[in-house]
Tab-separated table of C-alpha atoms in Angstrom:
chain	number	residue	atom	x	y	z
A	6	MET	CA	45.760	147.946	152.543
A	7	THR	CA	47.261	144.394	151.835
A	8	GLU	CA	50.645	144.521	152.396
A	9	SER	CA	52.458	142.269	149.183
A	10	TRP	CA	52.688	145.399	147.373
A	11	LEU	CA	55.893	145.621	150.805
A	12	ASN	CA	57.432	142.460	148.511
A	13	LYS	CA	58.119	143.855	145.441
A	14	VAL	CA	60.417	146.071	147.542
A	15	ASN	CA	63.860	144.663	145.967
A	16	TRP	CA	64.798	145.410	149.846
A	17	SER	CA	68.566	145.905	150.544
A	18	ASP	CA	71.089	143.724	152.378
A	19	ASP	CA	70.273	145.863	155.608
A	20	GLY	CA	66.429	146.407	154.604
A	21	LEU	CA	66.760	149.518	152.979
A	22	VAL	CA	66.129	150.810	150.011
A	23	PRO	CA	67.792	155.099	148.921
A	24	ALA	CA	63.806	156.928	148.203
A	25	ILE	CA	64.244	160.338	146.862
A	26	ALA	CA	62.079	162.990	147.769
A	27	GLN	CA	61.205	165.447	144.633
A	28	ASP	CA	58.889	169.261	144.564
A	29	ALA	CA	55.777	168.463	143.540
A	30	ALA	CA	55.642	171.278	141.816
A	31	THR	CA	58.565	172.562	141.121
A	32	GLY	CA	60.669	169.300	139.853
A	33	ARG	CA	63.347	169.895	142.616
A	34	VAL	CA	65.560	167.401	143.702
A	35	LEU	CA	64.757	168.604	148.003
A	36	MET	CA	66.688	164.967	148.746
A	37	VAL	CA	67.825	161.532	149.405
A	38	ALA	CA	66.983	159.366	152.352
A	39	TRP	CA	66.909	155.459	152.961
A	40	MET	CA	63.435	153.926	154.053
A	41	ASN	CA	62.943	150.281	155.695
A	42	ARG	CA	60.107	148.349	155.763
A	43	GLU	CA	58.214	150.308	158.233
A	44	ALA	CA	59.122	153.534	157.096
A	45	LEU	CA	57.509	152.661	153.205
A	46	LYS	CA	54.393	151.773	154.658
A	47	ARG	CA	53.523	154.582	157.196
A	48	THR	CA	54.803	156.624	154.404
A	49	ALA	CA	51.823	155.065	152.148
A	50	GLU	CA	49.454	155.352	155.141
A	51	SER	CA	50.077	159.000	156.548
A	52	GLY	CA	50.501	160.434	153.444
A	53	GLU	CA	54.092	161.933	154.851
A	54	ALA	CA	56.905	160.911	154.397
A	55	ILE	CA	58.714	158.675	157.444
A	56	TYR	CA	62.239	157.595	156.444
A	57	TRP	CA	64.813	155.065	158.660
A	58	SER	CA	67.715	157.105	160.056
A	59	ARG	CA	71.013	154.802	159.142
A	60	SER	CA	72.393	157.257	161.773
A	61	ARG	CA	69.476	157.386	164.773
A	62	LYS	CA	69.661	153.502	163.588
A	63	LYS	CA	64.748	154.704	164.130
A	64	LEU	CA	62.458	156.004	162.770
A	65	TRP	CA	62.817	159.602	161.369
A	66	HIS	CA	58.905	161.202	160.808
A	67	LYS	CA	59.982	163.981	157.680
A	68	GLY	CA	60.142	167.447	160.547
A	69	GLU	CA	59.274	166.073	163.499
A	70	GLU	CA	61.525	168.563	165.018
A	71	SER	CA	62.177	171.036	162.970
A	72	GLY	CA	58.641	171.352	160.997
A	73	HIS	CA	58.943	170.357	157.510
A	74	ILE	CA	56.589	167.801	156.973
A	75	GLN	CA	56.863	166.458	153.574
A	76	GLN	CA	52.682	166.257	151.634
A	77	VAL	CA	52.987	162.379	149.986
A	78	ARG	CA	51.889	163.542	146.496
A	79	GLU	CA	53.419	159.818	144.557
A	80	ILE	CA	55.628	156.993	144.960
A	81	ARG	CA	57.181	155.483	142.157
A	82	LEU	CA	59.316	152.351	142.038
A	83	ASP	CA	62.188	152.100	139.638
A	84	CYS	CA	62.730	149.278	136.799
A	85	ASP	CA	64.612	147.439	139.913
A	86	ALA	CA	62.282	148.206	142.699
A	87	ASP	CA	65.397	148.928	144.740
A	88	VAL	CA	64.833	153.359	144.785
A	89	ILE	CA	62.252	154.931	145.854
A	90	LEU	CA	60.617	158.271	144.244
A	91	LEU	CA	58.378	160.118	145.993
A	92	GLN	CA	56.626	163.189	144.949
A	93	VAL	CA	56.498	165.886	148.115
A	94	GLU	CA	54.798	169.793	149.067
A	95	GLN	CA	57.782	170.340	151.693
A	96	GLN	CA	56.395	172.701	154.213
A	97	GLY	CA	58.230	175.778	155.029
A	98	GLY	CA	60.332	174.869	151.018
A	99	ILE	CA	62.901	173.566	153.859
A	100	ALA	CA	64.000	169.662	153.644
A	101	CYS	CA	68.299	170.148	154.254
A	102	HIS	CA	69.143	170.240	157.557
A	103	THR	CA	71.401	173.021	156.467
A	104	GLY	CA	68.475	175.859	156.719
A	105	ARG	CA	68.297	175.479	152.530
A	106	GLU	CA	65.405	174.185	149.836
A	107	SER	CA	67.055	170.859	148.598
A	108	CYS	CA	70.324	169.570	149.942
A	109	PHE	CA	72.045	169.092	146.786
A	110	TYR	CA	73.450	172.635	147.245
A	111	SER	CA	76.488	172.269	145.784
A	112	LYS	CA	77.670	172.031	142.051
A	113	LEU	CA	80.458	171.644	141.110
A	114	GLU	CA	82.559	174.479	139.081
A	115	ASP	CA	85.997	173.986	137.300
A	116	GLY	CA	87.161	171.371	139.350
A	117	ALA	CA	85.172	172.201	142.815
A	118	TRP	CA	82.286	172.282	144.355
A	119	VAL	CA	80.578	175.667	144.761
A	120	GLU	CA	77.786	175.418	146.875
A	121	THR	CA	75.297	177.597	144.942
A	122	ASP	CA	72.090	177.985	146.916
A	123	ALA	CA	71.225	180.377	150.266
A	124	VAL	CA	71.281	179.260	153.568
A	125	LEU	CA	66.738	180.170	153.748
A	126	LYS	CA	66.742	179.416	158.208
A	127	ASP	CA	69.656	179.776	160.278
A	128	PRO	CA	69.718	175.974	161.705
A	129	ASP	CA	69.475	176.846	165.397
A	130	GLU	CA	66.316	178.077	164.896
A	131	ILE	CA	65.190	175.005	162.659
A	132	TYR	CA	66.550	173.382	165.364
A	133	ARG	CA	65.749	175.019	168.761
A	134	LYS	CA	68.707	173.047	172.365
B	14	MET	CA	91.539	169.417	136.884
B	15	THR	CA	92.733	168.448	140.642
B	16	GLU	CA	91.265	165.768	142.575
B	17	SER	CA	91.185	166.794	144.980
B	18	TRP	CA	86.681	167.772	144.300
B	19	LEU	CA	86.838	163.726	144.928
B	20	ASN	CA	87.893	163.603	147.782
B	21	LYS	CA	84.903	165.313	149.501
B	22	VAL	CA	82.403	162.807	148.429
B	23	ASN	CA	81.917	160.446	150.962
B	24	TRP	CA	82.688	156.688	149.288
B	25	SER	CA	81.275	154.410	150.801
B	26	ASP	CA	82.786	151.493	152.236
B	27	ASP	CA	82.993	149.494	148.395
B	28	GLY	CA	84.170	152.955	146.499
B	29	LEU	CA	80.332	153.875	145.802
B	30	VAL	CA	77.747	156.043	146.002
B	31	PRO	CA	74.806	156.605	143.826
B	32	ALA	CA	73.876	159.405	141.180
B	33	ILE	CA	70.282	160.010	139.904
B	34	ALA	CA	70.027	161.353	136.576
B	35	GLN	CA	67.702	164.199	136.068
B	36	ASP	CA	66.643	165.302	133.184
B	37	ALA	CA	67.882	168.726	132.683
B	38	ALA	CA	64.635	169.663	130.638
B	39	THR	CA	61.545	168.790	132.076
B	40	GLY	CA	63.150	167.206	135.650
B	41	ARG	CA	61.809	164.650	135.457
B	42	VAL	CA	64.389	161.789	137.551
B	43	LEU	CA	65.123	159.156	134.731
B	44	MET	CA	67.563	156.528	136.766
B	45	VAL	CA	68.824	155.971	139.664
B	46	ALA	CA	72.590	153.885	139.676
B	47	TRP	CA	75.822	154.070	140.949
B	48	MET	CA	79.087	156.662	140.761
B	49	ASN	CA	82.775	155.360	141.964
B	50	ARG	CA	85.877	157.509	142.428
B	51	GLU	CA	86.825	156.548	138.855
B	52	ALA	CA	82.881	157.007	137.177
B	53	LEU	CA	82.499	159.858	138.537
B	54	LYS	CA	85.856	161.495	137.322
B	55	ARG	CA	85.575	160.314	133.820
B	56	THR	CA	82.042	161.802	134.156
B	57	ALA	CA	82.961	165.842	134.184
B	58	GLU	CA	86.150	164.736	131.932
B	59	SER	CA	83.731	163.625	129.561
B	60	GLY	CA	80.735	165.591	129.892
B	61	GLU	CA	78.933	162.444	129.716
B	62	ALA	CA	77.279	159.868	132.729
B	63	ILE	CA	79.505	157.129	133.409
B	64	TYR	CA	79.152	154.590	136.423
B	65	TRP	CA	79.835	151.212	137.930
B	66	SER	CA	77.461	148.608	136.878
B	67	ARG	CA	77.517	146.509	139.716
B	68	SER	CA	76.562	143.122	138.466
B	69	ARG	CA	78.602	144.049	135.484
B	70	LYS	CA	82.095	144.694	138.266
B	71	LYS	CA	83.161	147.182	135.367
B	72	LEU	CA	82.697	151.716	134.050
B	73	TRP	CA	79.209	151.523	132.291
B	74	HIS	CA	79.641	154.087	129.924
B	75	LYS	CA	76.135	154.863	129.545
B	76	GLY	CA	74.755	155.224	126.271
B	77	GLU	CA	77.248	152.286	124.687
B	78	GLU	CA	75.227	149.797	123.415
B	79	SER	CA	72.373	151.625	122.781
B	80	GLY	CA	72.816	155.201	122.399
B	81	HIS	CA	71.244	156.710	125.054
B	82	ILE	CA	74.389	158.675	125.934
B	83	GLN	CA	73.869	161.343	129.089
B	84	GLN	CA	75.347	164.280	128.045
B	85	VAL	CA	75.432	166.124	131.180
B	86	ARG	CA	75.195	169.386	131.655
B	87	GLU	CA	75.543	169.722	135.947
B	88	ILE	CA	76.674	167.989	138.787
B	89	ARG	CA	75.893	168.819	142.226
B	90	LEU	CA	76.861	166.693	145.190
B	91	ASP	CA	74.479	166.290	148.958
B	92	CYS	CA	74.812	168.109	152.174
B	93	ASP	CA	76.039	164.749	153.035
B	94	ALA	CA	78.805	164.456	150.095
B	95	ASP	CA	77.049	160.851	149.785
B	96	VAL	CA	74.419	161.189	146.694
B	97	ILE	CA	75.507	162.474	143.108
B	98	LEU	CA	72.764	164.691	141.205
B	99	LEU	CA	72.757	165.067	136.952
B	100	GLN	CA	71.558	167.428	134.761
B	101	VAL	CA	71.659	165.322	131.474
B	102	GLU	CA	70.135	165.882	128.361
B	103	GLN	CA	68.858	161.967	127.492
B	104	GLN	CA	69.657	161.463	124.139
B	105	GLY	CA	66.822	159.083	122.293
B	106	GLY	CA	64.532	160.534	124.883
B	107	ILE	CA	64.949	156.431	126.541
B	108	ALA	CA	66.636	156.508	129.975
B	109	CYS	CA	65.507	153.267	131.476
B	110	HIS	CA	66.536	149.241	129.791
B	111	THR	CA	62.903	148.752	129.810
B	112	GLY	CA	62.981	150.672	126.415
B	113	ARG	CA	61.342	153.897	128.993
B	114	GLU	CA	61.875	157.300	129.769
B	115	SER	CA	62.414	156.988	132.839
B	116	CYS	CA	62.777	153.621	134.953
B	117	PHE	CA	60.135	155.655	137.952
B	118	TYR	CA	57.445	154.270	135.544
B	119	SER	CA	55.766	152.368	138.189
B	120	LYS	CA	53.548	154.178	140.801
B	121	LEU	CA	51.786	153.568	143.963
B	122	GLU	CA	47.918	153.542	143.739
B	123	ASP	CA	45.680	151.280	145.666
B	124	GLY	CA	48.061	149.468	147.876
B	125	ALA	CA	49.160	148.315	144.497
B	126	TRP	CA	52.348	148.876	141.752
B	127	VAL	CA	51.218	150.221	138.759
B	128	GLU	CA	53.658	150.676	134.958
B	129	THR	CA	51.665	154.014	133.909
B	130	ASP	CA	54.426	154.872	131.531
B	131	ALA	CA	53.983	153.454	127.873
B	132	VAL	CA	57.350	151.775	125.997
B	133	LEU	CA	59.059	153.889	123.859
B	134	LYS	CA	61.360	150.824	121.814
B	135	ASP	CA	61.269	147.598	121.916
B	136	PRO	CA	64.027	146.175	124.156
B	137	ASP	CA	65.157	144.257	121.882
B	138	GLU	CA	64.841	147.201	118.723
B	139	ILE	CA	67.899	148.631	121.406
B	140	TYR	CA	70.247	146.434	122.704
B	141	ARG	CA	70.608	143.798	118.800
B	142	LYS	CA	71.678	140.540	120.396
C-alpha cells in the first residue's frame, strides 16, 4: 500500500486529526480520540484502531491494556479531510475507560449533564494495577 | 436555564470543542464542526445547531444560507468533557456543503480515498450567489 492517501489528510499544525469510532453494528458513537500519520497508517495496516495519546505522547493501541480492541471495518474521511470516521467492532462491548459502552454517557437534561448509561464493568477490573 | 453546565465543558485553549452531528433517525455521522461556549448555549436554547466557524471567526447557524437547518434532539458530552455529540434531524437530508448527505463520503479502499456517496443537490443551487 502506497502512502499517498496519508498525504490527503489535512493534519493540524501538531500533526493530528480527531478520529471518531462508531459501532459498525449499532451506529452508536463510542469515542473520539486523536491520530497522527503513524497511527492512521498502522490502523489501516493492522485493521485495529491505533490512536495517538496526547497525554502520554505515544501511540496507543486501543485495548492494549483493557483487551477492548476495536476491529476496524471501515475508514472514512470528511470533506475537509481533517476528521476520520472509523466503523468498528468493539471487543467486550466497552469503549470507555469508565467501563461504559460509550464515552458519551452524559446527556443534557434541563440544564444539567445527566449520566444516562450504566457502568458495565468496574474500571479496577478492566485495568488491573 | 443556569449556565453552570457550560462550565463543565473542557474548552480548549482557544475556547472550542469539536461537535459531532449524528442523524437521530439513521445514526449516520453527518459532520463535525466546532463550538465555543456561546454556540453551545445558543444550540441548547434554540434547539437548532449553532457552531463556531473557525474560518469566518463567527457564530454559524447551520443552514442559515442553505436552509439545511439541524434540529437538535439530544446533546451529549463525552467522559473527558471535550467533545459534544448532537442527535439531529437534518432538514433537506443534506449536511455537507458539497451537496451530500454526510461530510464523510470518502472511504479508504485499497490505499485510496474513494468518493462513495452521490451529490444529492448541486452546491450552486444550495448556495445561490
